[in-house]
Structure formats: C-alpha cells, structure tokens
Amino acid sequence: MTVVKVTVDTKEVRDTLRRLSPRLNESVRKKAIRKAAKPFTAALKALWVSAPYKGKNPHRKAIAAATKLNSPKRMGGEGAPIRVELGVVLGKKGGARAKGMQYVYPWLENGFKHKASGKFIAGSHRSLAWSRSNVTAFMQSIATEILVEARKILGAANVA
C-alpha cells in the first residue's frame, strides 16, 4: 500500500489544542479530520470514475464505491498523532456497491507482469499522484477544521 503521511503542525493549532483537555483535544482532531476529508474523498472517487481506460467501467465504479476514509485512530498516549487512511478498501469490506469488483485496483495503480508475454505493464499511479498534489490542501483543510471545532468548544472570544 502506498502511504502519504500528513502532519498538521501550525502554531495556532498547537496553541488552541493545548487549551483543551486531552479527551476533548482528541475528539476535536478526529471530528476535524472526518469533516475535512469529505471533499477529498469525493474528489478521489471522481478521479477513478472518470479514469480513461478502454472498455466498460464496472471496475472503476467499484473502485470509486470502495474509496473510503478509515476512521481516525490514535497511535499512542495523550497528544499522540492520529492516523487516518484515505484510499480503496479491497475485498468484501469495500462495501455492497463495490461487490468485490475493485480487485483490479492494485494492478491499475501499481502495474503488473503479464503472464503470457512476460512484459511488465506499468501502473497509472493515479491515487499516488492525486494524493501528492493535494496533500498541502488537505493539511490546510484539517488545520482550518481543527480551529473551527475548537472555537465551537472554547467560544469565539477565547480563541486567539
């Protein structure tokens, strides 16, 4: 699996999160990540539905249907980073609309060796290229949402 790590570390976000209790801090970060990721999840789905491959597109539709945000999970103790994955879920866990048809995703994304000819067919790396081009916008969106959620809890007057 291709992994792109995103770290949100701005002074304003750090200062605001310090004012919250550890439990509220984690809750705000998770809620902000979910909210900020919605448009990016939709954009990644749209990218796969409109991918220019030959033939009918049931696999591309299945890939789009199986594109999901795995819920944010804390990786350690208090104040630890929160890990989240945005990508294609393979197998039956991809959802009812995918029907397991997203099994070609690794081949389309990363390439494969053709058995009959022995040639390597290069992958498109669509998801990787998309994630690299959108990582800064995603980080900024998360930072903005963290501040919005924290302001709801602390009150607009108390946040610098």
PDB file of C-alpha atoms in Angstrom:
ATOM      1  CA  MET A   1       0.000   0.000   0.000  1.00  0.00           C
ATOM      2  CA  THR A   2       1.242   3.466  -0.851  1.00  0.00           C
ATOM      3  CA  VAL A   3       1.240   5.717   2.183  1.00  0.00           C
ATOM      4  CA  VAL A   4       1.363   9.504   2.252  1.00  0.00           C
ATOM      5  CA  LYS A   5       1.892  10.926   5.730  1.00  0.00           C
ATOM      6  CA  VAL A   6       0.270  14.228   6.608  1.00  0.00           C
ATOM      7  CA  THR A   7       1.302  16.272   9.633  1.00  0.00           C
ATOM      8  CA  VAL A   8      -0.659  19.305  10.750  1.00  0.00           C
ATOM      9  CA  ASP A   9       1.626  21.400  12.895  1.00  0.00           C
ATOM     10  CA  THR A  10       0.893  25.110  12.952  1.00  0.00           C
ATOM     11  CA  LYS A  11       1.451  27.357  15.942  1.00  0.00           C
ATOM     12  CA  GLU A  12      -2.164  28.498  16.062  1.00  0.00           C
ATOM     13  CA  VAL A  13      -3.489  24.920  16.035  1.00  0.00           C
ATOM     14  CA  ARG A  14      -0.999  23.798  18.701  1.00  0.00           C
ATOM     15  CA  ASP A  15      -1.851  26.731  20.985  1.00  0.00           C
ATOM     16  CA  THR A  16      -5.591  26.181  20.583  1.00  0.00           C
ATOM     17  CA  LEU A  17      -5.384  22.434  21.219  1.00  0.00           C
ATOM     18  CA  ARG A  18      -3.293  22.973  24.378  1.00  0.00           C
ATOM     19  CA  ARG A  19      -6.254  24.781  25.939  1.00  0.00           C
ATOM     20  CA  LEU A  20      -8.431  21.674  25.636  1.00  0.00           C
ATOM     21  CA  SER A  21      -8.414  18.645  27.891  1.00  0.00           C
ATOM     22  CA  PRO A  22      -6.745  15.571  26.345  1.00  0.00           C
ATOM     23  CA  ARG A  23     -10.080  13.900  25.686  1.00  0.00           C
ATOM     24  CA  LEU A  24     -11.588  16.993  24.031  1.00  0.00           C
ATOM     25  CA  ASN A  25      -8.345  17.540  22.123  1.00  0.00           C
ATOM     26  CA  GLU A  26      -8.582  14.084  20.574  1.00  0.00           C
ATOM     27  CA  SER A  27     -12.291  14.464  19.876  1.00  0.00           C
ATOM     28  CA  VAL A  28     -11.748  17.792  18.090  1.00  0.00           C
ATOM     29  CA  ARG A  29      -8.922  16.407  15.969  1.00  0.00           C
ATOM     30  CA  LYS A  30     -10.905  13.317  14.922  1.00  0.00           C
ATOM     31  CA  LYS A  31     -14.029  15.310  14.096  1.00  0.00           C
ATOM     32  CA  ALA A  32     -11.994  17.835  12.107  1.00  0.00           C
ATOM     33  CA  ILE A  33     -10.247  15.106  10.121  1.00  0.00           C
ATOM     34  CA  ARG A  34     -13.548  13.453   9.193  1.00  0.00           C
ATOM     35  CA  LYS A  35     -15.103  16.749   8.154  1.00  0.00           C
ATOM     36  CA  ALA A  36     -12.035  17.949   6.218  1.00  0.00           C
ATOM     37  CA  ALA A  37     -11.637  14.639   4.375  1.00  0.00           C
ATOM     38  CA  LYS A  38     -15.151  14.534   2.868  1.00  0.00           C
ATOM     39  CA  PRO A  39     -14.419  16.697  -0.196  1.00  0.00           C
ATOM     40  CA  PHE A  40     -11.091  14.934  -0.759  1.00  0.00           C
ATOM     41  CA  THR A  41     -12.772  11.515  -0.613  1.00  0.00           C
ATOM     42  CA  ALA A  42     -15.328  12.679  -3.177  1.00  0.00           C
ATOM     43  CA  ALA A  43     -12.575  14.037  -5.420  1.00  0.00           C
ATOM     44  CA  LEU A  44     -10.647  10.746  -5.313  1.00  0.00           C
ATOM     45  CA  LYS A  45     -13.836   8.830  -6.163  1.00  0.00           C
ATOM     46  CA  ALA A  46     -14.491  11.153  -9.114  1.00  0.00           C
ATOM     47  CA  LEU A  47     -10.921  10.651 -10.318  1.00  0.00           C
ATOM     48  CA  TRP A  48     -11.396   6.886 -10.545  1.00  0.00           C
ATOM     49  CA  VAL A  49     -14.849   7.042 -12.138  1.00  0.00           C
ATOM     50  CA  SER A  50     -13.518   9.300 -14.905  1.00  0.00           C
ATOM     51  CA  ALA A  51     -10.241   7.402 -15.415  1.00  0.00           C
ATOM     52  CA  PRO A  52      -9.577   6.923 -19.136  1.00  0.00           C
ATOM     53  CA  TYR A  53      -9.330   3.159 -19.583  1.00  0.00           C
ATOM     54  CA  LYS A  54     -10.625   1.110 -22.502  1.00  0.00           C
ATOM     55  CA  GLY A  55     -13.874  -0.798 -22.255  1.00  0.00           C
ATOM     56  CA  LYS A  56     -16.741  -0.680 -19.812  1.00  0.00           C
ATOM     57  CA  ASN A  57     -16.171   0.692 -16.359  1.00  0.00           C
ATOM     58  CA  PRO A  58     -17.635  -1.643 -13.711  1.00  0.00           C
ATOM     59  CA  HIS A  59     -14.230  -1.965 -12.039  1.00  0.00           C
ATOM     60  CA  ARG A  60     -13.687   1.792 -11.940  1.00  0.00           C
ATOM     61  CA  LYS A  61     -17.160   2.262 -10.460  1.00  0.00           C
ATOM     62  CA  ALA A  62     -16.339  -0.395  -7.864  1.00  0.00           C
ATOM     63  CA  ILE A  63     -13.033   1.317  -7.043  1.00  0.00           C
ATOM     64  CA  ALA A  64     -14.886   4.600  -6.555  1.00  0.00           C
ATOM     65  CA  ALA A  65     -17.502   2.894  -4.360  1.00  0.00           C
ATOM     66  CA  ALA A  66     -14.754   1.277  -2.247  1.00  0.00           C
ATOM     67  CA  THR A  67     -12.863   4.565  -1.752  1.00  0.00           C
ATOM     68  CA  LYS A  68     -13.250   5.336   1.922  1.00  0.00           C
ATOM     69  CA  LEU A  69     -11.774   7.179   4.849  1.00  0.00           C
ATOM     70  CA  ASN A  70     -10.786   4.731   7.568  1.00  0.00           C
ATOM     71  CA  SER A  71     -11.795   6.337  10.829  1.00  0.00           C
ATOM     72  CA  PRO A  72      -9.095   8.257  12.687  1.00  0.00           C
ATOM     73  CA  LYS A  73      -7.215   6.197  15.279  1.00  0.00           C
ATOM     74  CA  ARG A  74      -4.873   7.454  17.968  1.00  0.00           C
ATOM     75  CA  MET A  75      -1.411   5.935  17.792  1.00  0.00           C
ATOM     76  CA  GLY A  76      -0.186   6.046  21.379  1.00  0.00           C
ATOM     77  CA  GLY A  77      -0.807   8.032  24.540  1.00  0.00           C
ATOM     78  CA  GLU A  78      -2.151  11.515  25.129  1.00  0.00           C
ATOM     79  CA  GLY A  79      -1.305  14.020  22.425  1.00  0.00           C
ATOM     80  CA  ALA A  80      -0.099  11.266  20.129  1.00  0.00           C
ATOM     81  CA  PRO A  81      -0.577  11.586  16.381  1.00  0.00           C
ATOM     82  CA  ILE A  82      -3.860  10.471  14.898  1.00  0.00           C
ATOM     83  CA  ARG A  83      -3.599   8.075  11.979  1.00  0.00           C
ATOM     84  CA  VAL A  84      -6.132   8.094   9.176  1.00  0.00           C
ATOM     85  CA  GLU A  85      -6.209   6.335   5.821  1.00  0.00           C
ATOM     86  CA  LEU A  86      -7.954   7.575   2.719  1.00  0.00           C
ATOM     87  CA  GLY A  87      -7.949   5.008  -0.047  1.00  0.00           C
ATOM     88  CA  VAL A  88      -9.500   1.987  -1.683  1.00  0.00           C
ATOM     89  CA  VAL A  89     -10.641  -0.832   0.588  1.00  0.00           C
ATOM     90  CA  LEU A  90     -10.070  -4.190  -1.079  1.00  0.00           C
ATOM     91  CA  GLY A  91     -12.205  -7.310  -0.709  1.00  0.00           C
ATOM     92  CA  LYS A  92     -15.704  -7.627   0.708  1.00  0.00           C
ATOM     93  CA  LYS A  93     -15.069  -4.796   3.172  1.00  0.00           C
ATOM     94  CA  GLY A  94     -15.152  -2.401   0.217  1.00  0.00           C
ATOM     95  CA  GLY A  95     -18.908  -2.250   0.546  1.00  0.00           C
ATOM     96  CA  ALA A  96     -22.028  -3.584  -1.120  1.00  0.00           C
ATOM     97  CA  ARG A  97     -21.796  -1.232  -4.101  1.00  0.00           C
ATOM     98  CA  ALA A  98     -18.250  -2.414  -4.898  1.00  0.00           C
ATOM     99  CA  LYS A  99     -19.272  -6.112  -4.882  1.00  0.00           C
ATOM    100  CA  GLY A 100     -15.613  -7.151  -4.752  1.00  0.00           C
ATOM    101  CA  MET A 101     -15.049  -5.813  -8.278  1.00  0.00           C
ATOM    102  CA  GLN A 102     -12.342  -3.425  -7.042  1.00  0.00           C
ATOM    103  CA  TYR A 103      -9.820  -6.284  -7.018  1.00  0.00           C
ATOM    104  CA  VAL A 104      -8.085  -4.807 -10.107  1.00  0.00           C
ATOM    105  CA  TYR A 105      -7.126  -1.629  -8.230  1.00  0.00           C
ATOM    106  CA  PRO A 106      -3.554  -2.753  -7.309  1.00  0.00           C
ATOM    107  CA  TRP A 107      -2.915  -3.734 -10.929  1.00  0.00           C
ATOM    108  CA  LEU A 108      -4.213  -0.459 -12.326  1.00  0.00           C
ATOM    109  CA  GLU A 109      -2.400   1.596  -9.688  1.00  0.00           C
ATOM    110  CA  ASN A 110       0.942  -0.216  -9.371  1.00  0.00           C
ATOM    111  CA  GLY A 111       1.209  -2.277 -12.561  1.00  0.00           C
ATOM    112  CA  PHE A 112       1.709  -5.998 -13.077  1.00  0.00           C
ATOM    113  CA  LYS A 113       3.730  -8.574 -15.005  1.00  0.00           C
ATOM    114  CA  HIS A 114       1.763 -10.011 -17.907  1.00  0.00           C
ATOM    115  CA  LYS A 115       1.958 -13.810 -17.716  1.00  0.00           C
ATOM    116  CA  ALA A 116       1.709 -14.603 -21.433  1.00  0.00           C
ATOM    117  CA  SER A 117       4.195 -12.047 -22.758  1.00  0.00           C
ATOM    118  CA  GLY A 118       6.382 -11.674 -19.668  1.00  0.00           C
ATOM    119  CA  LYS A 119       6.267  -7.897 -20.075  1.00  0.00           C
ATOM    120  CA  PHE A 120       5.698  -5.546 -17.169  1.00  0.00           C
ATOM    121  CA  ILE A 121       2.610  -3.387 -17.652  1.00  0.00           C
ATOM    122  CA  ALA A 122       3.153  -0.075 -15.874  1.00  0.00           C
ATOM    123  CA  GLY A 123       0.544   1.211 -13.440  1.00  0.00           C
ATOM    124  CA  SER A 124      -1.070   4.619 -13.676  1.00  0.00           C
ATOM    125  CA  HIS A 125      -0.316   5.718 -10.073  1.00  0.00           C
ATOM    126  CA  ARG A 126      -3.459   7.872 -10.185  1.00  0.00           C
ATOM    127  CA  SER A 127      -4.116   7.745  -6.455  1.00  0.00           C
ATOM    128  CA  LEU A 128      -0.482   8.438  -5.589  1.00  0.00           C
ATOM    129  CA  ALA A 129      -0.215  11.400  -7.967  1.00  0.00           C
ATOM    130  CA  TRP A 130      -3.545  12.750  -6.724  1.00  0.00           C
ATOM    131  CA  SER A 131      -2.505  12.452  -3.078  1.00  0.00           C
ATOM    132  CA  ARG A 132       0.840  14.159  -3.686  1.00  0.00           C
ATOM    133  CA  SER A 133      -0.823  17.054  -5.493  1.00  0.00           C
ATOM    134  CA  ASN A 134      -3.498  17.503  -2.796  1.00  0.00           C
ATOM    135  CA  VAL A 135      -1.508  16.902   0.394  1.00  0.00           C
ATOM    136  CA  THR A 136      -0.941  20.592   1.228  1.00  0.00           C
ATOM    137  CA  ALA A 137      -4.592  21.478   0.621  1.00  0.00           C
ATOM    138  CA  PHE A 138      -5.616  18.512   2.802  1.00  0.00           C
ATOM    139  CA  MET A 139      -3.306  19.639   5.629  1.00  0.00           C
ATOM    140  CA  GLN A 140      -4.631  23.198   5.436  1.00  0.00           C
ATOM    141  CA  SER A 141      -8.217  21.936   5.417  1.00  0.00           C
ATOM    142  CA  ILE A 142      -7.580  19.836   8.538  1.00  0.00           C
ATOM    143  CA  ALA A 143      -5.919  22.765  10.323  1.00  0.00           C
ATOM    144  CA  THR A 144      -8.855  25.040   9.483  1.00  0.00           C
ATOM    145  CA  GLU A 145     -11.400  22.466  10.657  1.00  0.00           C
ATOM    146  CA  ILE A 146      -9.487  21.898  13.909  1.00  0.00           C
ATOM    147  CA  LEU A 147      -9.688  25.612  14.649  1.00  0.00           C
ATOM    148  CA  VAL A 148     -13.404  25.718  13.768  1.00  0.00           C
ATOM    149  CA  GLU A 149     -14.209  22.756  16.021  1.00  0.00           C
ATOM    150  CA  ALA A 150     -12.069  24.130  18.863  1.00  0.00           C
ATOM    151  CA  ARG A 151     -13.803  27.511  18.604  1.00  0.00           C
ATOM    152  CA  LYS A 152     -17.154  25.784  18.993  1.00  0.00           C
ATOM    153  CA  ILE A 153     -15.978  24.317  22.292  1.00  0.00           C
ATOM    154  CA  LEU A 154     -13.941  27.217  23.655  1.00  0.00           C
ATOM    155  CA  GLY A 155     -16.117  30.006  22.326  1.00  0.00           C
ATOM    156  CA  ALA A 156     -15.062  32.505  19.668  1.00  0.00           C
ATOM    157  CA  ALA A 157     -13.975  35.134  22.220  1.00  0.00           C
ATOM    158  CA  ASN A 158     -11.483  32.837  23.972  1.00  0.00           C
ATOM    159  CA  VAL A 159      -9.598  31.707  20.861  1.00  0.00           C
ATOM    160  CA  ALA A 160      -6.771  33.929  19.692  1.00  0.00           C
TER     161      ALA A 160
END
